[in-house]
PDB file of C-alpha atoms in Angstrom:
ATOM      1  CA  ARG A 138       0.000   0.000   0.000  1.00 81.00           C
ATOM      2  CA  ILE A 139       2.745   2.487   0.946  1.00 80.00           C
ATOM      3  CA  ALA A 140       4.734   1.699  -2.206  1.00 83.00           C
ATOM      4  CA  LYS A 141       1.648   2.251  -4.380  1.00 82.00           C
ATOM      5  CA  LEU A 142       1.018   5.625  -2.721  1.00 79.00           C
ATOM      6  CA  TYR A 143       4.634   6.683  -3.245  1.00 77.00           C
ATOM      7  CA  TYR A 144       4.958   5.585  -6.869  1.00 76.00           C
ATOM      8  CA  GLN A 145       1.414   6.091  -8.143  1.00 75.00           C
ATOM      9  CA  GLY A 146      -0.281   8.478  -5.716  1.00 73.00           C
ATOM     10  CA  ALA A 147      -1.631  11.935  -6.462  1.00 72.00           C
ATOM     11  CA  ASP A 148       1.177  13.811  -4.652  1.00 68.00           C
ATOM     12  CA  LEU A 149       4.355  12.985  -6.539  1.00 64.00           C
ATOM     13  CA  PHE A 150       6.246  16.152  -5.523  1.00 60.00           C
ATOM     14  CA  PHE A 151       9.299  14.429  -4.098  1.00 60.00           C
ATOM     15  CA  PHE A 152       9.281  11.707  -6.726  1.00 62.00           C
ATOM     16  CA  ASP A 153       9.535  14.142  -9.640  1.00 62.00           C
ATOM     17  CA  GLU A 154      11.040  17.253  -8.124  1.00 62.00           C
ATOM     18  CA  PHE A 155      14.482  15.837  -7.424  1.00 60.00           C
ATOM     19  CA  GLN A 156      15.069  13.646 -10.480  1.00 61.00           C
ATOM     20  CA  THR A 157      17.958  14.725 -12.671  1.00 61.00           C
ATOM     21  CA  CYS A 158      18.570  11.604 -14.799  1.00 68.00           C
ATOM     22  CA  ARG A 159      15.286  11.563 -16.674  1.00 67.00           C
ATOM     23  CA  PRO A 160      12.554  14.019 -17.630  1.00 67.00           C
ATOM     24  CA  ARG A 161      10.108  14.984 -14.894  1.00 65.00           C
ATOM     25  CA  GLY A 162       7.040  12.742 -14.934  1.00 64.00           C
ATOM     26  CA  SER A 163       8.583  10.133 -17.220  1.00 65.00           C
ATOM     27  CA  ARG A 164       8.788   7.338 -14.670  1.00 69.00           C
ATOM     28  CA  ARG A 165       5.663   5.760 -13.195  1.00 74.00           C
ATOM     29  CA  PRO A 166       6.753   2.225 -12.305  1.00 80.00           C
ATOM     30  CA  ALA A 167       4.393  -0.669 -11.792  1.00 84.00           C
ATOM     31  CA  VAL A 168       3.762  -1.893  -8.243  1.00 87.00           C
ATOM     32  CA  ARG A 169       2.018  -5.212  -8.694  1.00 90.00           C
ATOM     33  CA  HIS A 170       3.986  -7.370  -6.259  1.00 90.00           C
ATOM     34  CA  LEU A 171       6.888  -7.305  -3.803  1.00 91.00           C
ATOM     35  CA  TYR A 172       9.472  -7.863  -6.534  1.00 93.00           C
ATOM     36  CA  ASP A 173       8.305  -4.615  -8.213  1.00 91.00           C
ATOM     37  CA  VAL A 174       8.736  -2.764  -4.919  1.00 89.00           C
ATOM     38  CA  PHE A 175      12.357  -3.903  -4.527  1.00 91.00           C
ATOM     39  CA  THR A 176      13.116  -3.232  -8.196  1.00 91.00           C
ATOM     40  CA  ASN A 177      11.709   0.295  -7.837  1.00 86.00           C
ATOM     41  CA  ILE A 178      13.769   0.917  -4.700  1.00 87.00           C
ATOM     42  CA  ARG A 179      16.892  -0.217  -6.575  1.00 89.00           C
ATOM     43  CA  ASP A 180      16.093   2.113  -9.474  1.00 86.00           C
ATOM     44  CA  ASP A 181      15.404   5.007  -7.089  1.00 82.00           C
ATOM     45  CA  GLU A 182      18.771   4.533  -5.413  1.00 85.00           C
ATOM     46  CA  SER A 183      20.461   4.620  -8.800  1.00 83.00           C
ATOM     47  CA  GLU A 184      18.700   7.891  -9.579  1.00 81.00           C
ATOM     48  CA  HIS A 185      19.730   9.296  -6.195  1.00 79.00           C
ATOM     49  CA  VAL A 186      23.360   8.635  -7.112  1.00 83.00           C
ATOM     50  CA  CYS A 187      22.849  10.522 -10.373  1.00 80.00           C
ATOM     51  CA  THR A 188      21.222  13.417  -8.490  1.00 77.00           C
ATOM     52  CA  MET A 189      24.078  13.583  -5.951  1.00 79.00           C
ATOM     53  CA  VAL A 190      26.642  13.631  -8.761  1.00 80.00           C
ATOM     54  CA  ALA A 191      24.721  16.515 -10.360  1.00 73.00           C
ATOM     55  CA  CYS A 192      24.655  18.363  -7.016  1.00 73.00           C
ATOM     56  CA  GLN A 193      28.453  18.198  -6.839  1.00 77.00           C
ATOM     57  CA  ASP A 194      28.990  19.366 -10.416  1.00 72.00           C
ATOM     58  CA  GLY A 195      29.382  23.125 -10.566  1.00 64.00           C
ATOM     59  CA  GLN A 196      28.494  23.154 -14.257  1.00 66.00           C
ATOM     60  CA  VAL A 197      25.078  21.560 -13.744  1.00 61.00           C
ATOM     61  CA  LEU A 198      22.200  23.896 -13.126  1.00 57.00           C
ATOM     62  CA  ALA A 199      19.306  21.855 -11.740  1.00 53.00           C
ATOM     63  CA  ARG A 200      16.207  23.921 -11.127  1.00 56.00           C
ATOM     64  CA  SER A 201      13.111  23.203  -9.148  1.00 56.00           C
ATOM     65  CA  PRO A 202      10.102  24.749 -10.908  1.00 58.00           C
ATOM     66  CA  LYS A 203       8.063  24.910  -7.706  1.00 62.00           C
ATOM     67  CA  LEU A 204      10.902  26.573  -5.796  1.00 61.00           C
ATOM     68  CA  GLU A 205      11.524  29.030  -8.612  1.00 66.00           C
ATOM     69  CA  GLY A 206       7.845  29.965  -8.637  1.00 70.00           C
ATOM     70  CA  ALA A 207       7.880  30.569  -4.892  1.00 69.00           C
ATOM     71  CA  VAL A 208      11.009  32.745  -5.131  1.00 70.00           C
ATOM     72  CA  ILE A 209       9.527  34.799  -7.976  1.00 79.00           C
ATOM     73  CA  ALA A 210       6.257  35.258  -6.066  1.00 80.00           C
ATOM     74  CA  MET A 211       8.125  36.370  -2.923  1.00 81.00           C
ATOM     75  CA  ALA A 212      10.316  38.798  -4.884  1.00 84.00           C
ATOM     76  CA  THR A 213       7.232  40.278  -6.538  1.00 87.00           C
ATOM     77  CA  ALA A 214       5.489  40.688  -3.177  1.00 86.00           C
ATOM     78  CA  VAL A 215       8.537  42.399  -1.659  1.00 86.00           C
ATOM     79  CA  PHE A 216       8.870  44.692  -4.685  1.00 84.00           C
ATOM     80  CA  LEU A 217       5.201  45.697  -4.461  1.00 85.00           C
ATOM     81  CA  ALA A 218       5.387  46.243  -0.698  1.00 85.00           C
ATOM     82  CA  VAL A 219       8.461  48.452  -1.039  1.00 84.00           C
ATOM     83  CA  SER A 220       6.891  50.374  -3.934  1.00 84.00           C
ATOM     84  CA  ILE A 221       3.715  51.043  -1.949  1.00 84.00           C
ATOM     85  CA  ALA A 222       5.650  52.019   1.168  1.00 82.00           C
ATOM     86  CA  THR A 223       7.840  54.521  -0.688  1.00 83.00           C
ATOM     87  CA  MET A 224       4.874  56.176  -2.419  1.00 77.00           C
ATOM     88  CA  ARG A 225       3.692  57.693   0.849  1.00 65.00           C
TER      89      ARG A 225
END
């Protein structure tokens, strides 16, 4: 049950957000039996290694779309607040 929620549930934020080896949303593995669960864990660990290598590479720019959106929204709110405050 837990494996099905993780791999096939509605909230796949952590599953997709931190993948660097493949396109976001491209992997939705089957979870039919215990063998699938262990195979998926193995594949996840392999992708974690790829992600950690990317984190250590200064030339790789990995972006989180949800984090970028939050930063842009916060910057816009601060800009508007400062603009309103200085108008008075």
